[in-house]
mmCIF file of C-alpha atoms in Angstrom:
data_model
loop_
_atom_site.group_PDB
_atom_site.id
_atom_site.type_symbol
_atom_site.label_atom_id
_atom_site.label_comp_id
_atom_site.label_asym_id
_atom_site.label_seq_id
_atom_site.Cartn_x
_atom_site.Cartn_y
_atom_site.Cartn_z
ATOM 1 C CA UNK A 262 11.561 2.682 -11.039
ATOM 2 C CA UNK A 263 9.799 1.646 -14.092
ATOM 3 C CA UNK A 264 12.720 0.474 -16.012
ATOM 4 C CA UNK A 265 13.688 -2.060 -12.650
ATOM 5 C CA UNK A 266 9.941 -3.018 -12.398
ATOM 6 C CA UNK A 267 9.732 -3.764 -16.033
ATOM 7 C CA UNK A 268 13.464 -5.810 -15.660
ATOM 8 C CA UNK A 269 11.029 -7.682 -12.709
ATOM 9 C CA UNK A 270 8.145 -8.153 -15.030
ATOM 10 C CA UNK A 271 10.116 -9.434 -17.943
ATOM 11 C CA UNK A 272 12.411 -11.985 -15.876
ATOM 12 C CA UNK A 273 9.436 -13.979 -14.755
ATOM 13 C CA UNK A 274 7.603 -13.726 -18.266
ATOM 14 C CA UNK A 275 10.990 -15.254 -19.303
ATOM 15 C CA UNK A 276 10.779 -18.005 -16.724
ATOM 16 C CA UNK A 277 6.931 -18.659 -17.648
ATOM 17 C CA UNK A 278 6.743 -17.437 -13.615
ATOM 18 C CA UNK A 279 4.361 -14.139 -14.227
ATOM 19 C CA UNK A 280 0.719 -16.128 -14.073
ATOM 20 C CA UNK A 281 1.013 -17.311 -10.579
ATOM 21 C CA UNK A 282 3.092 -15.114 -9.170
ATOM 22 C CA UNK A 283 2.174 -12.757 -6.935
ATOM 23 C CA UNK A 284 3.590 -9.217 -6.890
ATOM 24 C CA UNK A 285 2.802 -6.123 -4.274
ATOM 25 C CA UNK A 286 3.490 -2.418 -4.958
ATOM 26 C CA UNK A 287 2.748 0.087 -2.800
ATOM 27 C CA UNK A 288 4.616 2.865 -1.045
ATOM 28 C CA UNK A 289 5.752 3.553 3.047
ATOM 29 C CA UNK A 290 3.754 7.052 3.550
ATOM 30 C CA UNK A 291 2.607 10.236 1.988
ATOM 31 C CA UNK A 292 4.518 12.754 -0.233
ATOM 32 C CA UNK A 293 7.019 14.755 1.035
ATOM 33 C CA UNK A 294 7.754 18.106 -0.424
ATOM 34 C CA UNK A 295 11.540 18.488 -0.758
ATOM 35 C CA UNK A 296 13.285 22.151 -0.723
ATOM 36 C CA UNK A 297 14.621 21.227 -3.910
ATOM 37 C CA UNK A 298 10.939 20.949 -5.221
ATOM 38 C CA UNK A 299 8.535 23.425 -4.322
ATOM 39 C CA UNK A 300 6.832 22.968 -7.320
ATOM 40 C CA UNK A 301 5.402 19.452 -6.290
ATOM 41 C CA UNK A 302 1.827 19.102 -5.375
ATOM 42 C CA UNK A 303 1.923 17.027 -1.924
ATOM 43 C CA UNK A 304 -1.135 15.021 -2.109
ATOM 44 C CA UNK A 305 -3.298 13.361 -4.657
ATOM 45 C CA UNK A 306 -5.184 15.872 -6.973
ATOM 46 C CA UNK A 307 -4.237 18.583 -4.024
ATOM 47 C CA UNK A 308 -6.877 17.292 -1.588
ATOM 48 C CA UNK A 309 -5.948 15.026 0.614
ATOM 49 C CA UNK A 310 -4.831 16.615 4.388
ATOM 50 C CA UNK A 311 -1.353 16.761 4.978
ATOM 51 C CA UNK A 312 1.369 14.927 3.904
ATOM 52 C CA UNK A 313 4.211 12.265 5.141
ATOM 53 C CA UNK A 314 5.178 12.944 9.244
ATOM 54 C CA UNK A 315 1.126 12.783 9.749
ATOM 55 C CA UNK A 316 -1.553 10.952 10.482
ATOM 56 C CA UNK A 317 -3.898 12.544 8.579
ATOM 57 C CA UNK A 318 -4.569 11.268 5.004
ATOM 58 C CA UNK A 319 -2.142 12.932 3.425
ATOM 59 C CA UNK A 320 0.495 11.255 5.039
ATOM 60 C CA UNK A 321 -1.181 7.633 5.183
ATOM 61 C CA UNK A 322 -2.903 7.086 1.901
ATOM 62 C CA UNK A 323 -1.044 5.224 -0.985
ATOM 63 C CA UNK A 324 -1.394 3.409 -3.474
ATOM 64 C CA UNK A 325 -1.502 -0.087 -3.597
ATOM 65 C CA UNK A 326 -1.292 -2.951 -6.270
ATOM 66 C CA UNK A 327 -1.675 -6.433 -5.992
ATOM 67 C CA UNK A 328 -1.002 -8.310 -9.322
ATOM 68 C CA UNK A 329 -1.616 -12.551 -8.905
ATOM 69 C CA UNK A 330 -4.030 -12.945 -12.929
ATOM 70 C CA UNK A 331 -3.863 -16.669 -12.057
ATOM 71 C CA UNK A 332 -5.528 -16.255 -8.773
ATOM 72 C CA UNK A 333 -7.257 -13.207 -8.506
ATOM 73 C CA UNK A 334 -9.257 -13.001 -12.254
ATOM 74 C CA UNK A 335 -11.700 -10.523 -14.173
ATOM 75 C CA UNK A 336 -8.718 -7.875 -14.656
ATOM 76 C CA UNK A 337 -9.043 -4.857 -13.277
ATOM 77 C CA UNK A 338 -10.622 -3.612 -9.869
ATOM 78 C CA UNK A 339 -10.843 -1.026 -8.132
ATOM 79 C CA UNK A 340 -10.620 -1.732 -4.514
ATOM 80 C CA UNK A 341 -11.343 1.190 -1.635
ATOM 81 C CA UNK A 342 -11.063 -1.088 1.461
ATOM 82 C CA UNK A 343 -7.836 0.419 3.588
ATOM 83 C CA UNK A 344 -5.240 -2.316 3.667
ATOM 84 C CA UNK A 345 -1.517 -1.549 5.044
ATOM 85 C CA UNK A 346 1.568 -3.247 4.598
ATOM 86 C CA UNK A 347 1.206 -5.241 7.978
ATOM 87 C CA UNK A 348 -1.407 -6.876 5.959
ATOM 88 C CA UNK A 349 1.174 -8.764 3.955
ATOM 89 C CA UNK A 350 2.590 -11.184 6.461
ATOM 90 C CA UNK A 351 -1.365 -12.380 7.052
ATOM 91 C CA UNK A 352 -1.537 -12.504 3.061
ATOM 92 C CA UNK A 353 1.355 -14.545 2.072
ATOM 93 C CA UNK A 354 0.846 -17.123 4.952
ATOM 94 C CA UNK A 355 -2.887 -17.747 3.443
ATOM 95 C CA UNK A 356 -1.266 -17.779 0.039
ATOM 96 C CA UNK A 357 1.188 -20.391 1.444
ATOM 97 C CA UNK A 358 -1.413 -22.005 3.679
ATOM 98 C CA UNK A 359 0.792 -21.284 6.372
ATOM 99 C CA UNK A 360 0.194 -21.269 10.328
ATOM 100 C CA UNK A 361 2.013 -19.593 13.028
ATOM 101 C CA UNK A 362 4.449 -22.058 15.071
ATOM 102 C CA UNK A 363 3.556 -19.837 18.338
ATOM 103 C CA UNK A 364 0.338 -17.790 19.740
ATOM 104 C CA UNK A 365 1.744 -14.449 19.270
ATOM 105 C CA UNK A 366 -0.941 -11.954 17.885
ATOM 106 C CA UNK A 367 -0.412 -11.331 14.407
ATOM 107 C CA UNK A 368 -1.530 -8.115 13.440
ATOM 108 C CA UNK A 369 -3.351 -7.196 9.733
ATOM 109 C CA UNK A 370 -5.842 -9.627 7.913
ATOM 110 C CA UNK A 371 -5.603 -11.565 4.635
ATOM 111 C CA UNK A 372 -6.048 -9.044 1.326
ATOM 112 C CA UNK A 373 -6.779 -12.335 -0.634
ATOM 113 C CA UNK A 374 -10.654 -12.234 0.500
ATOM 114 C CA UNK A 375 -10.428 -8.529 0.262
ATOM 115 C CA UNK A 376 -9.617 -8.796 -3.265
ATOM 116 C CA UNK A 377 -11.568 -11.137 -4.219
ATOM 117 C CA UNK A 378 -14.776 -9.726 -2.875
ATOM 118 C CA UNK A 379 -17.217 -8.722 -5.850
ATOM 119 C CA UNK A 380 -17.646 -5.324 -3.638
ATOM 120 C CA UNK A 381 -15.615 -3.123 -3.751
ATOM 121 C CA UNK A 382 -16.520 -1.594 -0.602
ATOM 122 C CA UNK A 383 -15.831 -5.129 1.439
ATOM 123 C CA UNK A 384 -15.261 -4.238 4.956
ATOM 124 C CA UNK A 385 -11.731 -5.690 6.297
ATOM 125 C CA UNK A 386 -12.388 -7.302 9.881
ATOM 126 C CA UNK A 387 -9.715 -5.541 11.553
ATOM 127 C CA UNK A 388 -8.764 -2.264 11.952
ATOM 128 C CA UNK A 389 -5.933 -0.208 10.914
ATOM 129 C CA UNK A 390 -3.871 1.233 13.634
ATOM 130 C CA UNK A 391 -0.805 3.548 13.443
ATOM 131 C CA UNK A 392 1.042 5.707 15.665
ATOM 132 C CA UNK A 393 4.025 7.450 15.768
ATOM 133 C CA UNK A 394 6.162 8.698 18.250
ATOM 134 C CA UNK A 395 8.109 11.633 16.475
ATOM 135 C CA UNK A 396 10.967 13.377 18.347
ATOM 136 C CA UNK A 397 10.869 16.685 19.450
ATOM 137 C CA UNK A 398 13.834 17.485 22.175
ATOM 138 C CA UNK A 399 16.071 16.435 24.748
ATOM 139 C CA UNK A 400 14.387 12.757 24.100
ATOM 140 C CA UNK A 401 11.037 13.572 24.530
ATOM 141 C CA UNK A 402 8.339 12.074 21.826
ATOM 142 C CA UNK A 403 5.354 13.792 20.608
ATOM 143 C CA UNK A 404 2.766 10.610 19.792
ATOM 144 C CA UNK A 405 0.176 10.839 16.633
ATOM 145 C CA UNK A 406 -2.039 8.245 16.560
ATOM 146 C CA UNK A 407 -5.095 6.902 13.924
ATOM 147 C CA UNK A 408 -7.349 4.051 13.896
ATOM 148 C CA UNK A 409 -9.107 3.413 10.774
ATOM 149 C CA UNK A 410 -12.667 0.929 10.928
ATOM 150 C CA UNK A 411 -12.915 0.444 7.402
ATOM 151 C CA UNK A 412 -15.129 4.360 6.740
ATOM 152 C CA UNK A 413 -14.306 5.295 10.170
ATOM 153 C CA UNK A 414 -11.254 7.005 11.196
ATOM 154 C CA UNK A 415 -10.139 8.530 14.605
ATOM 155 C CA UNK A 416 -7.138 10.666 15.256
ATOM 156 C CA UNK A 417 -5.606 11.241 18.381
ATOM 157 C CA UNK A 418 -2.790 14.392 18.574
ATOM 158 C CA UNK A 419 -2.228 14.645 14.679
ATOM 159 C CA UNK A 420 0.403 16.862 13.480
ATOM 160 C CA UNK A 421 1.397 18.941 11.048
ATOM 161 C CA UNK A 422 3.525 16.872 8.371
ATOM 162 C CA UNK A 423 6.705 17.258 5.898
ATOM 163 C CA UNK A 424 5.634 19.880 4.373
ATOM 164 C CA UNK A 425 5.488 23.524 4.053
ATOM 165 C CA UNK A 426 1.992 24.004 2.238
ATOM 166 C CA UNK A 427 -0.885 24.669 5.150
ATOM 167 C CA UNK A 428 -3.745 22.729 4.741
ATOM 168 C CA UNK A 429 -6.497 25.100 5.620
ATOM 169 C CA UNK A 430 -6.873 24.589 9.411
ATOM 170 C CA UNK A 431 -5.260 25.149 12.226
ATOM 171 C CA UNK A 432 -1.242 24.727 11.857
ATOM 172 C CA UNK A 433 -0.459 23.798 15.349
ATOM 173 C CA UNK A 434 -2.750 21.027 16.584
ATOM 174 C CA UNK A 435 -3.958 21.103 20.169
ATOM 175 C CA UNK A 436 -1.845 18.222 22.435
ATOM 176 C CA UNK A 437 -4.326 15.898 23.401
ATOM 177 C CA UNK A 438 -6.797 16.842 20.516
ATOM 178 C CA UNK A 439 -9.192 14.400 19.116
ATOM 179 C CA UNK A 440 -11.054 14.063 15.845
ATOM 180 C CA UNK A 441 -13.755 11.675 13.991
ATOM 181 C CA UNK A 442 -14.500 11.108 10.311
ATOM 182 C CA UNK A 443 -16.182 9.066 7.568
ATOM 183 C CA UNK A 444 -13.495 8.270 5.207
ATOM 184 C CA UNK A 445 -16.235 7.095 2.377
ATOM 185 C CA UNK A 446 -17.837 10.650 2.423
ATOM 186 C CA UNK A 447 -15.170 12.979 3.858
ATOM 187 C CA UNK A 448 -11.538 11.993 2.943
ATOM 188 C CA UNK A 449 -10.570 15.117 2.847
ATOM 189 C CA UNK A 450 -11.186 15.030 6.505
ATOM 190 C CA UNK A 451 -12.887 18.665 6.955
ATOM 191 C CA UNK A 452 -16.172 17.684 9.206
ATOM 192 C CA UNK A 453 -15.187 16.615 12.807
ATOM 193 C CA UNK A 454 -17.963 13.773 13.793
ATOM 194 C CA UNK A 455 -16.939 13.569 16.787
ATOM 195 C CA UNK A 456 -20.164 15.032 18.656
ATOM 196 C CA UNK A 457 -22.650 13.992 15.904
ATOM 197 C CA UNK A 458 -21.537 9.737 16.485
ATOM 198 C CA UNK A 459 -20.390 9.527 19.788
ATOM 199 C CA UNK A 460 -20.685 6.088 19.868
ATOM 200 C CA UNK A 461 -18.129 5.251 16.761
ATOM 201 C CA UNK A 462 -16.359 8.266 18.615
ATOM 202 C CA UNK A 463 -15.761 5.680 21.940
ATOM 203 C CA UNK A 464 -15.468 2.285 19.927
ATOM 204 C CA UNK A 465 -12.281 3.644 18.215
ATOM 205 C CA UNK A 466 -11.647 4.913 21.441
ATOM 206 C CA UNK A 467 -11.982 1.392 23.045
ATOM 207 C CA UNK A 468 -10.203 -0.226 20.311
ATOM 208 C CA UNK A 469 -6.853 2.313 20.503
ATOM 209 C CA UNK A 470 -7.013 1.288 24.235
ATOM 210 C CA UNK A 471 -6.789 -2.327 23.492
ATOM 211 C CA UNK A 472 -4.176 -2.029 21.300
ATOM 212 C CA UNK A 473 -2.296 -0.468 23.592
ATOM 213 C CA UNK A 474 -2.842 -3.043 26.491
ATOM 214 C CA UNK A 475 -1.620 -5.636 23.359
ATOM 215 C CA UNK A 476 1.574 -3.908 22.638
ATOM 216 C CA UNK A 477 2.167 -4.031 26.382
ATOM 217 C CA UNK A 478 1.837 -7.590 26.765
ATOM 218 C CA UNK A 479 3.295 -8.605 23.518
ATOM 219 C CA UNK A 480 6.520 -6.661 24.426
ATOM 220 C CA UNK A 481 6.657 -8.220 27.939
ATOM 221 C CA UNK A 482 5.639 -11.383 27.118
ATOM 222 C CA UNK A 483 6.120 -12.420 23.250
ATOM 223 C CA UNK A 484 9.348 -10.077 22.443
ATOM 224 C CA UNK A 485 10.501 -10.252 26.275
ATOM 225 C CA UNK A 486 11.984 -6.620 25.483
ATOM 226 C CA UNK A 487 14.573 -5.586 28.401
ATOM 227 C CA UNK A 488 14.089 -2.268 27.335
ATOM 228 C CA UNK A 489 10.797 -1.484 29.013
ATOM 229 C CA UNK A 490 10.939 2.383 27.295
ATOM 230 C CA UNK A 491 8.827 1.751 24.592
ATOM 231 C CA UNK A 492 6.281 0.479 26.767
ATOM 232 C CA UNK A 493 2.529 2.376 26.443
ATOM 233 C CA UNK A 494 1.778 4.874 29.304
ATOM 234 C CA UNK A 495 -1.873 3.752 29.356
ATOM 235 C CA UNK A 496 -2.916 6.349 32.131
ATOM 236 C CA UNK A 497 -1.504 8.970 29.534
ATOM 237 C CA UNK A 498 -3.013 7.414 26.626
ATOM 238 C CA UNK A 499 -6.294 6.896 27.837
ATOM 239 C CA UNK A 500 -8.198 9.738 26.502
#
């Protein structure tokens, strides 16, 4: 990987391209612990919870690099804001001052005045959402689910991930289980807030809900899908 990203690196120094071009690097989803390598740590500095397959931070944090010296200037930052790689799309079409030809909802926001806020701590005005509906038998899905508000993170029926290492709590999740945390001082994700913020607790709540009700209409309306199976039980999900 170095060698090819070096080969990158070198082709547009060699075109005089590097200054104002802008390159991503970033990765799809936690470690995973191969059987050929039980020997490798899953998760950064062995602390993060989980790994890839869950929703937890193990198997959603990254990292992420966005290189641009002509446009983004001062060198080096540090940057703790969650971003995800639906955030791109929203990025390049600022970059390219861009507009959508239709009204379909277009999910992520610009990094561009993420990363060019002086804080580091600049709070992204959407939230994150992921879910995952991971196969268990006879075509039945088992759904994980996380919303992150820039420090606030729920997560609705994590699971175990790709890995064989516990992580200190319980192994087998509860269906239907729900949890709360503050990313900025827990991301480790060991103190359930649920109870102590109830409010955040039912704003993620309400948020998870509404992007379900989007998916819905965007499938039915934007993609016109003919297969309706991928469609959101929303009396299910509901919580």
């Amino acid at each position: 990987m170095d060698t090819q990203i070096g080969r990158l690196l070198k082709a547009l120094e060699d075109r005089g391209l590097a200054d104002n071009t802008v390159i991503f690097f970033t990765a799809d989803n936690g470690p995973h612990q191969g059987a050929e390598r039980t020997d490798i740590r899953y998760s950064v500095g062995n602390s993060l919870r989980q790994c890839k397959g869950s929703v937890f931070e193990g198997g959603l944090r990254v990292p992420g690099i966005m290189h641009w010296p002509q446009g983004l200037k001062g060198g080096y930052r540090n940057i703790t804001t969650p971003v995800a790689s639906y955030d791109l799309l929203p990025t390049v079409m600022d970059l390219l001052q861009a507009e959508s030809t239709n009204n379909w909802t277009i999910d992520g926001t610009s990094l561009l005045k993420i990363a060019s806020n002086s804080n580091p701590n600049a709070e992204r005005d959407t939230p994150l959402i992921f879910n995952w509906d991971q196969p268990i038998a006879n075509k039945l899905f088992l759904r994980q689910e996380a919303v992150i508000d820039n420090e606030w993170k729920l997560l609705v029926n994590p699971q175990v991930g790709q890995c064989d290492r516990q992580d200190g709590f319980d192994y087998n999740y509860t269906l239907g289980s729900m949890f709360l945390y503050n990313l900025r001082e827990d991301m480790h994700e060991s103190t359930d807030l649920k109870d102590a913020y109830p409010s955040h607790f039912q704003r993620l709540k309400r948020i998870l809900g509404e992007f379900h009700q989007s998916i819905n209409y965007s499938q039915k309306h934007e993609a016109k899908c003919k297969d309706l199976n991928w469609l959101v039980d929303l009396d299910r999900w509901k919580g």
